Short mmCIF file of C-alpha atoms in Angstrom, two decimals:
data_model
loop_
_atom_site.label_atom_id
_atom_site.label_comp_id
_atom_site.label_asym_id
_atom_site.label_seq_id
_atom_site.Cartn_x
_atom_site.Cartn_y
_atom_site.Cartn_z
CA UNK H 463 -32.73 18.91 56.96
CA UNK H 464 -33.89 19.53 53.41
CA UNK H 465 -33.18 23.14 51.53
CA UNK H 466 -33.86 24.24 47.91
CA UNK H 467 -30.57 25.30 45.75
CA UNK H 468 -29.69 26.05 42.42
CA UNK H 469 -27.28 23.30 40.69
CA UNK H 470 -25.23 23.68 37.64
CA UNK H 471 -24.02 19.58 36.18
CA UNK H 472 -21.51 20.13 33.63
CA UNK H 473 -20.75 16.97 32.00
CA UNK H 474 -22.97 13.87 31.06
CA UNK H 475 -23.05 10.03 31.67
CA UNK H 476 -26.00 7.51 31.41
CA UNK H 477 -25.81 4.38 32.87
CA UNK H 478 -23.20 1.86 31.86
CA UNK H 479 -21.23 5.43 29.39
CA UNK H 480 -19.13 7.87 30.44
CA UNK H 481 -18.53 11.25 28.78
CA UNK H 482 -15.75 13.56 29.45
CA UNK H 483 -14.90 15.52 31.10
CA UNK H 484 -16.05 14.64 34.85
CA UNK H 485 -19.28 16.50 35.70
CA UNK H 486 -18.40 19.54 38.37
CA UNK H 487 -21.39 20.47 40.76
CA UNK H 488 -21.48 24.31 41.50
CA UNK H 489 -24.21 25.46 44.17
CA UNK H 490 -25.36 29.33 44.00
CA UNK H 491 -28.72 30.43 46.54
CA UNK H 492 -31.06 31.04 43.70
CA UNK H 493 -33.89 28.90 42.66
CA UNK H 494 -33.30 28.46 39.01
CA UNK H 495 -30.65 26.21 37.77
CA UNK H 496 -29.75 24.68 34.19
CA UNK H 497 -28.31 21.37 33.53
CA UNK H 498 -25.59 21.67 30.20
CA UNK H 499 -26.30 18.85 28.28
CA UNK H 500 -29.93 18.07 29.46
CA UNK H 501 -32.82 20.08 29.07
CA UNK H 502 -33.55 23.92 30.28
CA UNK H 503 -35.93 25.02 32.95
CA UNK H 504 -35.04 22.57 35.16
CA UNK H 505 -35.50 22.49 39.21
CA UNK H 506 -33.56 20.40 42.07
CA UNK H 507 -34.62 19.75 45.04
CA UNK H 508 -31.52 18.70 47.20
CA UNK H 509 -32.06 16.55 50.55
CA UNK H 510 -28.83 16.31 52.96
CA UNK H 511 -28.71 14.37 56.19
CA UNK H 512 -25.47 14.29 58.49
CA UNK H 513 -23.15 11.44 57.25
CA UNK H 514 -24.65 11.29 53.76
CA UNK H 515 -22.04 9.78 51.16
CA UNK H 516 -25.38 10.21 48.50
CA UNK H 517 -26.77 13.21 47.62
CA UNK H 518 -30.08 12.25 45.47
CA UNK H 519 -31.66 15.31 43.25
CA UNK H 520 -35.09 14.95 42.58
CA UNK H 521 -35.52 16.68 39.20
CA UNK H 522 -38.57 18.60 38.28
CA UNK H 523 -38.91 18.54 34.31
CA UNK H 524 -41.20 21.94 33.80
CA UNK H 525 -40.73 21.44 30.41
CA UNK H 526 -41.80 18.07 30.03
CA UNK H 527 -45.11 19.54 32.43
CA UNK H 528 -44.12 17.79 35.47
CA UNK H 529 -42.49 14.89 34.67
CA UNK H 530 -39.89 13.38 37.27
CA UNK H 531 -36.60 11.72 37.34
CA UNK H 532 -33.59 11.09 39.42
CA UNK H 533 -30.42 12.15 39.38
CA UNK H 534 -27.57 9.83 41.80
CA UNK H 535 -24.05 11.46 42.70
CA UNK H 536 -21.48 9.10 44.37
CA UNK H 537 -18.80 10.34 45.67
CA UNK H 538 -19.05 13.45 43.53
CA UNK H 539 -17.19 11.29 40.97
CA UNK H 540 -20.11 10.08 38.70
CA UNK H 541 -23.83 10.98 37.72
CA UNK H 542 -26.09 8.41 36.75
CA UNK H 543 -29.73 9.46 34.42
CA UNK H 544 -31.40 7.53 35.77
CA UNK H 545 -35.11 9.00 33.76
CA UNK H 546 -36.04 7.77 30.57
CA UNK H 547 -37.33 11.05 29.87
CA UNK H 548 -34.08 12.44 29.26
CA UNK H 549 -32.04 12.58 25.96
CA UNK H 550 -28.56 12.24 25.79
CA UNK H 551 -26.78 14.93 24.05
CA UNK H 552 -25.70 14.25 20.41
CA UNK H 553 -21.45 13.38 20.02
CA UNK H 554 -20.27 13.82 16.67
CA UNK H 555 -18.01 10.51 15.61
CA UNK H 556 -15.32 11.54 13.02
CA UNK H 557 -14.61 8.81 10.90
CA UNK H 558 -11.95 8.53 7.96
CA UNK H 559 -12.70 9.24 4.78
CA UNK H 560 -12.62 5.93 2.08
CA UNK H 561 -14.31 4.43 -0.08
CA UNK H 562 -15.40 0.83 -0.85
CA UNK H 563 -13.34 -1.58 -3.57
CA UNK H 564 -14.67 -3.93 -5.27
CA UNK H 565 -14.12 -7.25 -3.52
CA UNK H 566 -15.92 -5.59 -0.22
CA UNK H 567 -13.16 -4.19 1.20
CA UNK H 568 -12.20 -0.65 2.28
CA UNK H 569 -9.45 2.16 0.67
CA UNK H 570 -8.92 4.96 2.75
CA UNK H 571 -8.17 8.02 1.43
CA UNK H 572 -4.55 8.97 2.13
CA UNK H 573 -4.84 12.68 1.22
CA UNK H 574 -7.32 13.77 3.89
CA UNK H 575 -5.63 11.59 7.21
CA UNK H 576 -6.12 13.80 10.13
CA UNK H 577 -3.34 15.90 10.63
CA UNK H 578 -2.52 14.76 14.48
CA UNK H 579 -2.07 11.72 16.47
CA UNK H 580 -4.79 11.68 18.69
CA UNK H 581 -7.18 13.10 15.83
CA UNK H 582 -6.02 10.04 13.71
CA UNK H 583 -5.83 7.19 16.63
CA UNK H 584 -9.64 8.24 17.38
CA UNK H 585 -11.31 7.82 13.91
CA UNK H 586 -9.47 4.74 13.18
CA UNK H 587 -10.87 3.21 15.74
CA UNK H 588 -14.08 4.75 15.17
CA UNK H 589 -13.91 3.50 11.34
CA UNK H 590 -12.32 0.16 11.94
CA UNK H 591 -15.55 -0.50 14.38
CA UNK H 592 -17.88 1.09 11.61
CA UNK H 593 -16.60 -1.52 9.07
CA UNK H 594 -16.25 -4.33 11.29
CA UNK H 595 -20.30 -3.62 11.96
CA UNK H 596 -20.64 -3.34 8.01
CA UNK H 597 -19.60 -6.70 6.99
CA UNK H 598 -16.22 -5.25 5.33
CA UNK H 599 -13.33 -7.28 4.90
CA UNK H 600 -9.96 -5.60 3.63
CA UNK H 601 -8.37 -2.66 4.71
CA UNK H 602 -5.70 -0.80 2.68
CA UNK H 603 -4.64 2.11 4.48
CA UNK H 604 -1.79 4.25 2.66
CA UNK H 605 0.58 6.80 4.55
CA UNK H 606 2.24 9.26 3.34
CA UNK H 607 6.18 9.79 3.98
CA UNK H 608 4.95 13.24 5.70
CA UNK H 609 2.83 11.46 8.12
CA UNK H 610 5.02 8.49 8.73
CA UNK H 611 4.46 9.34 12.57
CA UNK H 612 0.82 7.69 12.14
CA UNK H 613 1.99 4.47 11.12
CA UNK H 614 2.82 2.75 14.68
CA UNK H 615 -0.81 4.16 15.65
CA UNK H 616 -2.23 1.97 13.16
CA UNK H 617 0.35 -1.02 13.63
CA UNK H 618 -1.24 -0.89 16.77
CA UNK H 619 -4.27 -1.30 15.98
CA UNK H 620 -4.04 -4.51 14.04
CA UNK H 621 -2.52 -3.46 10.86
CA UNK H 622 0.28 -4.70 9.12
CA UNK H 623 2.62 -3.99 6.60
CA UNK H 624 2.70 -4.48 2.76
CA UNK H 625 4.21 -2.18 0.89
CA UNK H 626 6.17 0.45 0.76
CA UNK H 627 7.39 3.03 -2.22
CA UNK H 628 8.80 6.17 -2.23
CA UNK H 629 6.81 8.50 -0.87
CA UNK H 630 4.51 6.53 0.91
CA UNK H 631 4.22 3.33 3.46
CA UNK H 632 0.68 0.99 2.38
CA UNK H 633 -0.71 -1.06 5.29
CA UNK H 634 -3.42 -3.01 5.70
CA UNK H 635 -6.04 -5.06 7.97
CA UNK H 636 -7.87 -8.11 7.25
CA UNK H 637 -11.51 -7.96 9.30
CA UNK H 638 -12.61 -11.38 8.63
CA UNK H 639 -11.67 -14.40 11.00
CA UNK H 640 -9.53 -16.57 9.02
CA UNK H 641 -6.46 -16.29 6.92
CA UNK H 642 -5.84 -12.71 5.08
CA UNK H 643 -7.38 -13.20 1.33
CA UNK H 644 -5.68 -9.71 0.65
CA UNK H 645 -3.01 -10.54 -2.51
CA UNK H 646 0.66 -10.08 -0.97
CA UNK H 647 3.22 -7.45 -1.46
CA UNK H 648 4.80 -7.57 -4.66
CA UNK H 649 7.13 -10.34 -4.78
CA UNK H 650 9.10 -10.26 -8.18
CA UNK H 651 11.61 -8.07 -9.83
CA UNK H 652 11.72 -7.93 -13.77
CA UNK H 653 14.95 -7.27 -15.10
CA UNK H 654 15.68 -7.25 -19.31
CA UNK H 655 18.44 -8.77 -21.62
CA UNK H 656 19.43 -7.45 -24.85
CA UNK H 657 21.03 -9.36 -27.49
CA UNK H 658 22.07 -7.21 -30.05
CA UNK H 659 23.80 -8.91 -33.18
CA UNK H 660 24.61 -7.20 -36.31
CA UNK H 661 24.94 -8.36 -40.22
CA UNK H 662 28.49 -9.16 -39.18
CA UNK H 663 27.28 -11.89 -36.85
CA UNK H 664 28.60 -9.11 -33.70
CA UNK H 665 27.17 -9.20 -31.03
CA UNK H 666 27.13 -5.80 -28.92
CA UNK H 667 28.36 -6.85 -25.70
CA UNK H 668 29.83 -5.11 -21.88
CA UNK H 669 31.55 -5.84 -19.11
CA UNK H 670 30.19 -4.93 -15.52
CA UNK H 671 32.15 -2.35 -13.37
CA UNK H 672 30.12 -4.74 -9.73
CA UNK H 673 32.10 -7.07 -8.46
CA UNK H 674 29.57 -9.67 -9.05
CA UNK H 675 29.70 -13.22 -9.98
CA UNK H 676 30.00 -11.92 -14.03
CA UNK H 677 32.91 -10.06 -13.03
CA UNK H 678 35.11 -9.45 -16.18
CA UNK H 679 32.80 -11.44 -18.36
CA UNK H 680 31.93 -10.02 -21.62
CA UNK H 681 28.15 -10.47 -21.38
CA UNK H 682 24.80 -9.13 -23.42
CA UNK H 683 23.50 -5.59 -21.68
CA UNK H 684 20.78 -6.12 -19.00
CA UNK H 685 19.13 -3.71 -16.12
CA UNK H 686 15.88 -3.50 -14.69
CA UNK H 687 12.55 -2.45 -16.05
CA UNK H 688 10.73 0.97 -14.74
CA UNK H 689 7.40 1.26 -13.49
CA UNK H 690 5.17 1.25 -16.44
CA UNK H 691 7.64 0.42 -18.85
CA UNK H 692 7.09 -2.33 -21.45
CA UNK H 693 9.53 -5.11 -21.29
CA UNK H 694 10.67 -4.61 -25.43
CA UNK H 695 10.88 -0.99 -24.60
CA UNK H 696 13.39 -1.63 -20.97
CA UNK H 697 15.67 -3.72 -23.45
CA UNK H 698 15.94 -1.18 -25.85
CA UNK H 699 16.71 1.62 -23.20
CA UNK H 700 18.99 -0.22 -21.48
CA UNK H 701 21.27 -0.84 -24.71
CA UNK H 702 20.61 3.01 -25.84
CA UNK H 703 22.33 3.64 -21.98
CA UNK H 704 24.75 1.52 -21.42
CA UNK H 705 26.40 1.63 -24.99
CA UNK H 706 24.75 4.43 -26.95
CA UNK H 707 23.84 2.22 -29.44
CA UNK H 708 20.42 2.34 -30.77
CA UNK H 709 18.05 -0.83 -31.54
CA UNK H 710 14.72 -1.71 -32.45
CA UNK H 711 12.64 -4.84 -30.65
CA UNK H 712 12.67 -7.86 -32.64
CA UNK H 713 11.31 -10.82 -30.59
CA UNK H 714 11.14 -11.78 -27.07
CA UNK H 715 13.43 -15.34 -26.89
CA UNK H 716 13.41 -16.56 -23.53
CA UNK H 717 12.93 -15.81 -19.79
CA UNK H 718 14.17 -16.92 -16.92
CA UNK H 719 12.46 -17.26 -13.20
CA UNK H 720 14.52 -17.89 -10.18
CA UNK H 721 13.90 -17.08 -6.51
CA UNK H 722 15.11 -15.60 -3.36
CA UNK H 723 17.53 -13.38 -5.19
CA UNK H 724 17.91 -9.85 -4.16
CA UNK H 725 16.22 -8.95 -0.92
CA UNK H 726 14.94 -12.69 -0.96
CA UNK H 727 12.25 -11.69 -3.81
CA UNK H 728 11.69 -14.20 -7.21
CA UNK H 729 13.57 -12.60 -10.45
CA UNK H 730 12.12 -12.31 -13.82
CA UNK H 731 14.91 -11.96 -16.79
CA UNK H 732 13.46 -11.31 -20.28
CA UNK H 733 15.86 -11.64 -22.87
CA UNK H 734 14.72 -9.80 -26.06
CA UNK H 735 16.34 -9.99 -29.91
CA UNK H 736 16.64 -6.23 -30.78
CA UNK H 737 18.44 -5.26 -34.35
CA UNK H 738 20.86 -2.91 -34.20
CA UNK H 739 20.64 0.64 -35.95
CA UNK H 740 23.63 2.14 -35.18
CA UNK H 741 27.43 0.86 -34.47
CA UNK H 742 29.05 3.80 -32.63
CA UNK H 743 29.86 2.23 -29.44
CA UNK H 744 29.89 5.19 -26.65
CA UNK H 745 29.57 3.50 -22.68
CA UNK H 746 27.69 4.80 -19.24
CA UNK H 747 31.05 4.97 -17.10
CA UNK H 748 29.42 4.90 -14.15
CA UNK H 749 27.28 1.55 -15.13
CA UNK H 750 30.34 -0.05 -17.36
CA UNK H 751 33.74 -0.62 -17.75
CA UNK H 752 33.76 -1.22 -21.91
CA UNK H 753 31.46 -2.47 -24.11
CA UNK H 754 32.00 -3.61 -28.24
CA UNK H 755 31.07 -5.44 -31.01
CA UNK H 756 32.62 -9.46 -30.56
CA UNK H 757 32.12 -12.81 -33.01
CA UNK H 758 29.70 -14.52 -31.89
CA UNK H 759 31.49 -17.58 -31.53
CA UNK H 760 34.03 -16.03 -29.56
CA UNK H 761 31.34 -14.80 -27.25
CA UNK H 762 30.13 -17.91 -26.66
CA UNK H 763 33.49 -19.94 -26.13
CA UNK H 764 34.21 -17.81 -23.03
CA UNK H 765 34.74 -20.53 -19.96
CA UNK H 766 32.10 -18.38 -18.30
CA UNK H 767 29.48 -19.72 -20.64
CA UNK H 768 30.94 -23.56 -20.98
CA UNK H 769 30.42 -23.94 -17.12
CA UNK H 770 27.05 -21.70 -17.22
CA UNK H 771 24.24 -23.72 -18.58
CA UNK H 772 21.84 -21.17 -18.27
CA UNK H 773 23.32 -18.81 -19.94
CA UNK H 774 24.85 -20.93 -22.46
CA UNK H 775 21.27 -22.00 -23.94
CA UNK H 776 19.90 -18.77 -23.65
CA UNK H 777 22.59 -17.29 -25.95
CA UNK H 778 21.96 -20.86 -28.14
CA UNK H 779 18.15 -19.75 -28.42
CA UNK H 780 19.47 -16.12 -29.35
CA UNK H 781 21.72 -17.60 -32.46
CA UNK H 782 18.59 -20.36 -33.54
CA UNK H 783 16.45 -17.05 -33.99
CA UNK H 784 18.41 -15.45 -35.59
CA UNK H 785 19.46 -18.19 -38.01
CA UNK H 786 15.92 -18.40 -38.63
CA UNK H 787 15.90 -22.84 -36.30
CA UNK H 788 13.52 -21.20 -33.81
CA UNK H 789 11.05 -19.10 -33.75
CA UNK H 790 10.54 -16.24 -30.33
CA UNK H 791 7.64 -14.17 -29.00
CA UNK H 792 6.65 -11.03 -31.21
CA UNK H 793 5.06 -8.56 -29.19
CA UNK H 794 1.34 -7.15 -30.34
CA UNK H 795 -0.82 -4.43 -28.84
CA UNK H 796 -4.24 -5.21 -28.26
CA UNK H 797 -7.02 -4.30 -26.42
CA UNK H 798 -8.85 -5.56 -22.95
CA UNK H 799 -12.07 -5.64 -21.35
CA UNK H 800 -10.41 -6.69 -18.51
CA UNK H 801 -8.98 -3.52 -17.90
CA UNK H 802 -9.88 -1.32 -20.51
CA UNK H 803 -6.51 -0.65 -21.92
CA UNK H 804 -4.11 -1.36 -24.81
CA UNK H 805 -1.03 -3.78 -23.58
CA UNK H 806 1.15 -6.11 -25.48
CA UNK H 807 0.27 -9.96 -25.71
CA UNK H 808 3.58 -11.93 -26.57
CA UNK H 809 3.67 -15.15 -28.82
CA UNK H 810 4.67 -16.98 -31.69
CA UNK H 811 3.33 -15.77 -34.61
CA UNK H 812 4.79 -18.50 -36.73
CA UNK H 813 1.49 -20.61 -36.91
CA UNK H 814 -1.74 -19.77 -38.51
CA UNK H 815 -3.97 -19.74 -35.82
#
């Protein structure tokens, strides 16, 4: 038994792709019908026999002036375009929005993440299969603290940690097979000494309120640098803090690099001559328990620095420069092509090169 009806597909899926949601077949008794999704003005014809687990549509393109295709259902589950004929409706793709670096790699763009999970998941994926097709290698994708929610998405997805600061969470994805080229997190801390010694052969010196392994040792001023802060100027800032006492940068003596010190990161100390230009002593409490001016021989006779020979030489480099037996770093300005900017080079000046 064969009968003519009018069929609404909603929904679309060519062979081998699905597309949400799952097409819904609606019969009404008229004989015009419109497929959403395909093309308009087009006719079934719909064959049933007793038993059927098939129904096959024979479509009538009137538009395309008579063309034909087929249309299978199975089990009312899935249809299958099975004409050539017919184009598939367009799907927008959403992507994230980045840029490329400059060793062919990727930054996305952490002020315009999609706002929710599913939004986010979805063009990530989208993107990371974009640049994978590109040829693109790393992936830095920063998070903001607002959107922290986003970063297991993207954990799961492949990335990995590198960073974090405040404010923010940086992650990233090598595409290449092979080992990650991407440079690691930062791995160093850079921390500043100041010794400060006056006409009086003083030096300006503090004891450390931490129980640390200094404890009760009268030792030179030292703290850590801030971002973008030149290592001359930390020295001079940490002396103005802890003591009150105001200095000017002389020369840079030594430095020391050890490793696996706090949080199991490498440790840069710079230890920097500064003259003094004022005496009045006045301490940070809450960083100090006293500071003042000692002889420098009694400074360096404390059984702290006998048994410390680190610390021993560095204060014996400290005395040479000022005695005029060695000669430290000065620190000049100068300009880059490498970057573009002004930044200070550090060397002896003593030669005439």
């Amino acid at each position: 038994m064969a009968m003519m009806v009018a069929l609404t597909v909603h929904g679309w899926q060519s062979p081998g792709h699905c597309y949400r949601p799952v097409p819904r077949i609606s019969t009404a008794a008229r004989k015009g019908c419109s497929i959403q999704g395909f093309l308009k003005d087009t006719t079934f014809l719909l064959k049933t026999s007793k038993g059927d687990d098939e129904l096959h549509l024979g479509l009538m393109m009137k538009s395309l002036g008579g063309g034909h295709g087929n249309v299978l259902i199975k089990n009312k589950t899935r249809i299958h375009v099975m004409s050539p004929e017919i184009s598939p409706p367009s799907f927008a793709v959403e992507f994230l929005d980045a840029w490329d670096d400059e060793y062919g790699g990727i930054v996305v763009d952490a002020n315009s993440l999609p706002s929710s999970a599913n939004a986010f998941a979805s063009a990530l994926r989208a993107s990371l299969t974009d640049w994978k097709l590109k040829g693109k290698k790393g992936i830095w994708l920063k998070i903001l603290s607002e959107q922290a929610e986003l970063i297991p998405i993207a954990i799961k997805e492949g990335f990995d940690y590198h960073h974090a600061e405040p404010g923010y969470g940086m992650l990233t994805y090598w595409v290449p097979d092979g080992p990650c080229m991407l440079p690691d997190s930062p791995s160093h801390q850079i921390g500043v000494g100041a010794f400060v010694i006056n006409e009086k052969r003083e030096v300006l010196v503090v004891k450390e309120k931490c129980p640390c392994n200094c404890s009760g040792v009268w030792k030179m001023p030292t703290g850590y640098i801030n971002k973008s802060e030149d290592i001359f100027s930390g020295a001079i800032r940490e002396v103005k803090e802890e003591t009150g006492v105001d200095t000017i940068f002389l020369k840079l003596v030594a430095f020391r690099h050890a490793h696996l010190v706090a949080f199991e990161k490498s440790d840069l100390l710079f230890v920097c001559m500064l003259k003094p230009l004022s005496s009045e002593i006045t301490i940070d409490e809450k960083e100090i328990q006293a500071a003042k001016w000692m002889p420098v021989d009694e400074y360096i006779g404390q059984p702290f620095y006998e048994e410390d020979d680190m610390s021993r030489k560095v204060i014996e480099a400290c005395i040479a420069e000022h005695e005029g037996h060695y000669n430290g770093f000065v620190g000049r300005r100068l300009s880059s092509k490498l970057d573009g900017k002004l930044s200070y080079l550090y060397y002896d000046c003593s030669s005439s090169f």
